[in-house]
Amino acid sequence: MNYTVILSRAWQITRQYRFIWWLGLLAMFTEGAGGPGGVNFPHGGGGGGGSSSQEKSSPGNHLNSTTYLGLQAWEALRGGQLPRMQPSFGDNEKWGRFLHQGWEKARPYAGLAAVGGLVLLLLLLVLIYYSLAAKAGLILSVQALEEQAVALGFTGAMAAGGRYVWRLFGMSLLLGLAVLGALTIMALPVVALAIVGAHGATAAVVGAVVLGIGCLLVLIVISLYVAVLEKLASRRLVLSNGGIMESLSGTNGLIRARLGPAALTWLVSVAVGIGYSVALTLAVVVLLVPLVLVGVGVYAAAKTAGTIIFGVLVGLALLVVLFIIGGVFTGFMSSYWTLAYRELERLRQPVVSPPGRGPWDRPVGVKG
């Protein structure tokens, strides 16, 4: 695979077709969703006892719940009786009262907060929908340019990409759950060793640290593989109009068959991303120097109010510029991954030798 050619072609597409920028601007969102712990356990049970006010006034009647349960178990083994007590976590009662008072003040606004949360959730779902549609539209746009030399345009790409939104969403959700499941499975023995080590077992502490480091390294490898799998599988899903499981299975076979080129494709994307981040950071720093000087002049002329207005306007303008640049870069990287996927699929196809060229095809009686 000639990565220089792939990057050059991806940049040519991005530079020539401006609708790629706006698709990238939408796709960048998916191409790249009380006090101290413990509760109080009031001691219940039959039998006589003082009033609750008397229990609260006695400092000896407030114990940490863990201590209380331990004493209860010890007294039971000895056959003795444990005085009536009310375990507590001390300061947690203050936290409880504080939270209760806060809830009483906030309760009249709970309905409004629930409606606001629902509106934000709906807006988030709408954003995810259009971002995934733009992601699929970018993939289809590059394919159309390469296969048919046809530019779909922004509207055409969004309309075509909308057919793949829910499958792309399901694929991302499935991969996320897989990584979470792997994390949970690896964390269980580490947590178990840590719990044992908390009771004084030094070997368990060492085992937890070593196993934790090993699990972290394995999790990093899994996350990197899943990232490459998602990039390529999403393109297989869109370009072949396939299902989620078929796309993941086929892409897994593609990566296994061309592991070296697939890994190098990811490394090139990382290198490009680092270069982009460094260049953008330097550009912002260089741009901020004259802006700060202008801000000093604004403060001298218009004092605090003028400086605040100037800062807000400059901040909004800078934010818009950064979003546009991010959209261009997202469109470029999406084009790169689509072109790289096409090349990986091409390399996967077996090379068929022309007939009549093998030694077994020589005419009878002809040597060498």
Short mmCIF file of C-alpha atoms in Angstrom, two decimals, residues 72-333:
data_model
loop_
_atom_site.label_atom_id
_atom_site.label_comp_id
_atom_site.label_asym_id
_atom_site.label_seq_id
_atom_site.Cartn_x
_atom_site.Cartn_y
_atom_site.Cartn_z
CA GLN A 72 -22.09 -8.13 67.48
CA ALA A 73 -20.42 -11.17 65.91
CA TRP A 74 -17.79 -11.32 68.69
CA GLU A 75 -20.38 -11.12 71.46
CA ALA A 76 -22.41 -13.82 69.77
CA LEU A 77 -19.37 -16.13 69.76
CA ARG A 78 -18.75 -15.44 73.44
CA GLY A 79 -22.37 -16.03 74.28
CA GLY A 80 -22.67 -12.61 75.81
CA GLN A 81 -25.12 -9.82 75.21
CA LEU A 82 -24.39 -6.63 73.34
CA PRO A 83 -25.98 -3.47 74.77
CA ARG A 84 -28.63 -1.85 72.64
CA MET A 85 -26.87 0.54 70.26
CA GLN A 86 -27.63 2.59 67.20
CA PRO A 87 -24.77 2.40 64.72
CA SER A 88 -24.10 5.44 62.58
CA PHE A 89 -21.47 6.93 60.38
CA GLY A 90 -21.32 10.14 62.38
CA ASP A 91 -20.82 12.97 59.89
CA ASN A 92 -22.97 11.17 57.36
CA GLU A 93 -26.01 12.29 59.36
CA LYS A 94 -25.01 15.89 58.65
CA TRP A 95 -24.62 15.05 54.97
CA GLY A 96 -28.00 13.37 55.01
CA ARG A 97 -29.67 16.42 56.53
CA PHE A 98 -27.86 18.67 54.04
CA LEU A 99 -28.99 16.58 51.08
CA HIS A 100 -32.52 16.40 52.42
CA GLN A 101 -32.70 20.15 52.80
CA GLY A 102 -31.26 20.60 49.32
CA TRP A 103 -33.86 18.24 47.89
CA GLU A 104 -36.67 20.10 49.62
CA LYS A 105 -35.48 23.34 48.03
CA ALA A 106 -35.01 21.79 44.58
CA ARG A 107 -38.18 19.66 44.54
CA PRO A 108 -40.39 22.43 43.07
CA TYR A 109 -38.05 22.53 40.07
CA ALA A 110 -37.77 18.75 39.64
CA GLY A 111 -40.40 18.66 36.91
CA LEU A 112 -38.70 21.44 34.97
CA ALA A 113 -35.33 19.69 35.35
CA ALA A 114 -36.83 16.42 34.08
CA VAL A 115 -38.28 18.16 31.02
CA GLY A 116 -34.96 19.90 30.39
CA GLY A 117 -33.11 16.61 30.66
CA LEU A 118 -35.52 14.96 28.24
CA VAL A 119 -35.08 17.80 25.74
CA LEU A 120 -31.29 17.51 25.99
CA LEU A 121 -31.52 13.75 25.45
CA LEU A 122 -33.65 14.24 22.34
CA LEU A 123 -31.22 16.85 21.01
CA LEU A 124 -28.35 14.44 21.64
CA LEU A 125 -30.14 11.68 19.72
CA VAL A 126 -30.83 14.07 16.83
CA LEU A 127 -27.16 15.10 16.78
CA ILE A 128 -26.04 11.45 16.79
CA TYR A 129 -28.47 10.64 13.97
CA TYR A 130 -27.27 13.41 11.66
CA SER A 131 -23.62 12.79 12.60
CA LEU A 132 -23.88 9.10 11.68
CA ALA A 133 -25.73 10.01 8.47
CA ALA A 134 -22.88 12.38 7.58
CA LYS A 135 -20.34 9.67 8.43
CA ALA A 136 -22.02 7.22 6.04
CA GLY A 137 -22.44 10.04 3.50
CA LEU A 138 -18.68 10.69 3.54
CA ILE A 139 -17.97 7.02 2.88
CA LEU A 140 -20.45 6.90 0.00
CA SER A 141 -19.15 10.17 -1.43
CA VAL A 142 -15.58 8.91 -1.69
CA GLN A 143 -16.81 5.65 -3.20
CA ALA A 144 -18.89 7.52 -5.80
CA LEU A 145 -15.96 9.75 -6.71
CA GLU A 146 -13.60 6.81 -7.10
CA GLU A 147 -15.97 4.46 -8.92
CA GLN A 148 -18.15 6.79 -10.96
CA ALA A 149 -16.46 10.22 -10.75
CA VAL A 150 -19.77 11.55 -9.41
CA ALA A 151 -20.05 14.09 -6.57
CA LEU A 152 -23.09 13.31 -4.44
CA GLY A 153 -23.18 16.76 -2.84
CA PHE A 154 -24.16 17.52 0.74
CA THR A 155 -27.90 16.85 0.39
CA GLY A 156 -27.42 13.69 -1.67
CA ALA A 157 -24.80 12.31 0.68
CA MET A 158 -26.94 12.96 3.77
CA ALA A 159 -29.97 11.33 2.15
CA ALA A 160 -27.96 8.29 1.10
CA GLY A 161 -26.19 8.02 4.45
CA GLY A 162 -29.44 8.13 6.42
CA ARG A 163 -30.16 4.51 5.47
CA TYR A 164 -27.22 3.28 7.54
CA VAL A 165 -27.64 5.29 10.73
CA TRP A 166 -29.18 2.66 12.99
CA ARG A 167 -26.84 -0.10 11.83
CA LEU A 168 -23.82 2.12 12.48
CA PHE A 169 -25.25 3.04 15.88
CA GLY A 170 -25.85 -0.63 16.72
CA MET A 171 -22.31 -1.52 15.68
CA SER A 172 -20.80 1.19 17.88
CA LEU A 173 -23.00 0.15 20.79
CA LEU A 174 -22.07 -3.51 20.39
CA LEU A 175 -18.35 -2.77 20.27
CA GLY A 176 -18.63 -0.48 23.29
CA LEU A 177 -20.40 -3.19 25.28
CA ALA A 178 -17.74 -5.70 24.24
CA VAL A 179 -14.95 -3.47 25.56
CA LEU A 180 -16.91 -2.82 28.76
CA GLY A 181 -17.46 -6.57 29.23
CA ALA A 182 -13.75 -7.26 28.75
CA LEU A 183 -12.92 -4.54 31.28
CA THR A 184 -15.35 -6.03 33.82
CA ILE A 185 -14.01 -9.57 33.41
CA MET A 186 -10.40 -8.42 33.84
CA ALA A 187 -11.22 -6.15 36.78
CA LEU A 188 -12.91 -8.85 38.89
CA PRO A 189 -9.76 -10.81 39.87
CA VAL A 190 -7.84 -7.56 40.43
CA VAL A 191 -10.54 -6.29 42.78
CA ALA A 192 -10.68 -9.65 44.56
CA LEU A 193 -6.91 -9.63 45.17
CA ALA A 194 -7.07 -6.01 46.33
CA ILE A 195 -9.78 -6.89 48.86
CA VAL A 196 -7.67 -9.75 50.19
CA GLY A 197 -4.63 -7.49 50.28
CA ALA A 198 -6.55 -4.90 52.28
CA HIS A 199 -6.63 -7.39 55.15
CA GLY A 200 -2.85 -7.60 55.37
CA ALA A 201 -1.93 -10.14 52.68
CA THR A 202 1.15 -8.60 51.06
CA ALA A 203 1.33 -11.23 48.34
CA ALA A 204 -2.23 -10.42 47.31
CA VAL A 205 -1.36 -6.71 47.01
CA VAL A 206 1.63 -7.49 44.79
CA GLY A 207 -0.52 -9.86 42.74
CA ALA A 208 -3.20 -7.22 42.34
CA VAL A 209 -0.66 -4.64 41.11
CA VAL A 210 1.01 -7.02 38.65
CA LEU A 211 -2.29 -8.40 37.38
CA GLY A 212 -3.71 -4.89 37.12
CA ILE A 213 -0.79 -3.71 34.97
CA GLY A 214 -1.12 -6.78 32.77
CA CYS A 215 -4.87 -6.28 32.39
CA LEU A 216 -4.33 -2.61 31.54
CA LEU A 217 -1.91 -3.53 28.74
CA VAL A 218 -4.34 -6.14 27.41
CA LEU A 219 -7.17 -3.62 27.55
CA ILE A 220 -5.11 -1.10 25.57
CA VAL A 221 -4.47 -3.70 22.86
CA ILE A 222 -8.16 -4.63 22.77
CA SER A 223 -9.21 -0.98 22.55
CA LEU A 224 -6.80 -0.31 19.69
CA TYR A 225 -8.00 -3.37 17.80
CA VAL A 226 -11.63 -2.40 18.32
CA ALA A 227 -10.88 1.13 17.07
CA VAL A 228 -9.38 -0.21 13.82
CA LEU A 229 -12.17 -2.78 13.53
CA GLU A 230 -14.83 -0.07 13.85
CA LYS A 231 -13.18 2.17 11.25
CA LEU A 232 -12.98 -0.58 8.65
CA ALA A 233 -16.20 -2.43 9.54
CA SER A 234 -18.28 0.74 9.24
CA ARG A 235 -16.99 1.14 5.70
CA ARG A 236 -17.70 -2.47 4.87
CA LEU A 237 -21.23 -2.08 6.25
CA VAL A 238 -21.94 1.02 4.18
CA LEU A 239 -20.25 0.01 0.94
CA SER A 240 -21.67 -3.53 0.90
CA ASN A 241 -25.00 -2.59 2.53
CA GLY A 242 -24.41 -5.44 4.95
CA GLY A 243 -25.54 -6.27 8.45
CA ILE A 244 -23.73 -5.57 11.70
CA MET A 245 -22.45 -9.06 12.47
CA GLU A 246 -21.56 -9.83 8.85
CA SER A 247 -19.59 -6.58 8.59
CA LEU A 248 -17.72 -7.22 11.84
CA SER A 249 -16.94 -10.82 10.91
CA GLY A 250 -15.81 -9.94 7.39
CA THR A 251 -13.65 -7.07 8.62
CA ASN A 252 -12.09 -9.27 11.28
CA GLY A 253 -11.10 -11.68 8.52
CA LEU A 254 -9.72 -8.80 6.48
CA ILE A 255 -7.55 -7.58 9.38
CA ARG A 256 -6.28 -11.10 10.07
CA ALA A 257 -5.44 -11.59 6.40
CA ARG A 258 -3.70 -8.21 6.11
CA LEU A 259 -2.63 -7.52 9.69
CA GLY A 260 0.55 -5.64 8.76
CA PRO A 261 -1.04 -3.17 6.30
CA ALA A 262 -4.04 -2.70 8.64
CA ALA A 263 -1.76 -1.87 11.58
CA LEU A 264 0.31 0.47 9.42
CA THR A 265 -2.88 2.17 8.23
CA TRP A 266 -3.73 2.93 11.85
CA LEU A 267 -0.19 4.11 12.64
CA VAL A 268 -0.23 6.51 9.69
CA SER A 269 -3.57 7.93 10.89
CA VAL A 270 -2.09 8.42 14.39
CA ALA A 271 0.95 10.20 12.96
CA VAL A 272 -1.24 12.47 10.85
CA GLY A 273 -3.44 13.20 13.87
CA ILE A 274 -0.44 14.12 16.02
CA GLY A 275 0.92 16.39 13.30
CA TYR A 276 -2.48 18.05 12.95
CA SER A 277 -2.78 18.62 16.70
CA VAL A 278 0.71 20.11 16.98
CA ALA A 279 0.21 22.38 13.98
CA LEU A 280 -3.20 23.55 15.20
CA THR A 281 -1.87 24.25 18.69
CA LEU A 282 1.02 26.30 17.33
CA ALA A 283 -1.32 28.22 15.04
CA VAL A 284 -3.65 29.06 17.93
CA VAL A 285 -0.74 30.19 20.11
CA VAL A 286 0.62 32.43 17.33
CA LEU A 287 -2.85 33.86 16.75
CA LEU A 288 -3.42 34.54 20.46
CA VAL A 289 -0.37 36.82 20.75
CA PRO A 290 -1.79 39.69 18.65
CA LEU A 291 -5.26 39.09 20.09
CA VAL A 292 -3.92 39.53 23.63
CA LEU A 293 -2.20 42.76 22.59
CA VAL A 294 -5.43 44.02 21.05
CA GLY A 295 -7.24 42.99 24.24
CA VAL A 296 -4.84 45.13 26.29
CA GLY A 297 -5.63 48.08 24.04
CA VAL A 298 -9.37 47.44 24.38
CA TYR A 299 -9.02 47.35 28.17
CA ALA A 300 -7.16 50.66 28.14
CA ALA A 301 -9.90 52.24 26.04
CA ALA A 302 -13.10 50.56 27.27
CA LYS A 303 -12.09 49.06 30.62
CA THR A 304 -13.62 45.81 31.91
CA ALA A 305 -16.95 45.90 30.06
CA GLY A 306 -15.32 46.44 26.67
CA THR A 307 -12.74 43.73 27.37
CA ILE A 308 -15.46 41.21 28.23
CA ILE A 309 -17.36 41.97 25.04
CA PHE A 310 -14.14 41.72 23.01
CA GLY A 311 -13.25 38.41 24.66
CA VAL A 312 -16.68 36.90 24.00
CA LEU A 313 -16.66 37.93 20.33
CA VAL A 314 -13.11 36.68 19.79
CA GLY A 315 -13.89 33.43 21.61
CA LEU A 316 -16.98 32.77 19.47
CA ALA A 317 -15.10 33.57 16.26
CA LEU A 318 -12.22 31.31 17.27
CA LEU A 319 -14.65 28.53 18.17
CA VAL A 320 -16.33 28.75 14.75
CA VAL A 321 -12.97 28.67 12.96
CA LEU A 322 -11.83 25.66 15.00
CA PHE A 323 -15.07 23.80 14.21
CA ILE A 324 -14.64 24.44 10.50
CA ILE A 325 -11.02 23.30 10.60
CA GLY A 326 -12.12 20.22 12.54
CA GLY A 327 -14.73 19.49 9.89
CA VAL A 328 -12.14 19.74 7.12
CA PHE A 329 -9.77 17.43 8.99
CA THR A 330 -12.55 14.93 9.74
CA GLY A 331 -13.53 14.86 6.07
CA PHE A 332 -9.88 14.32 5.13
CA MET A 333 -9.35 11.47 7.61
#
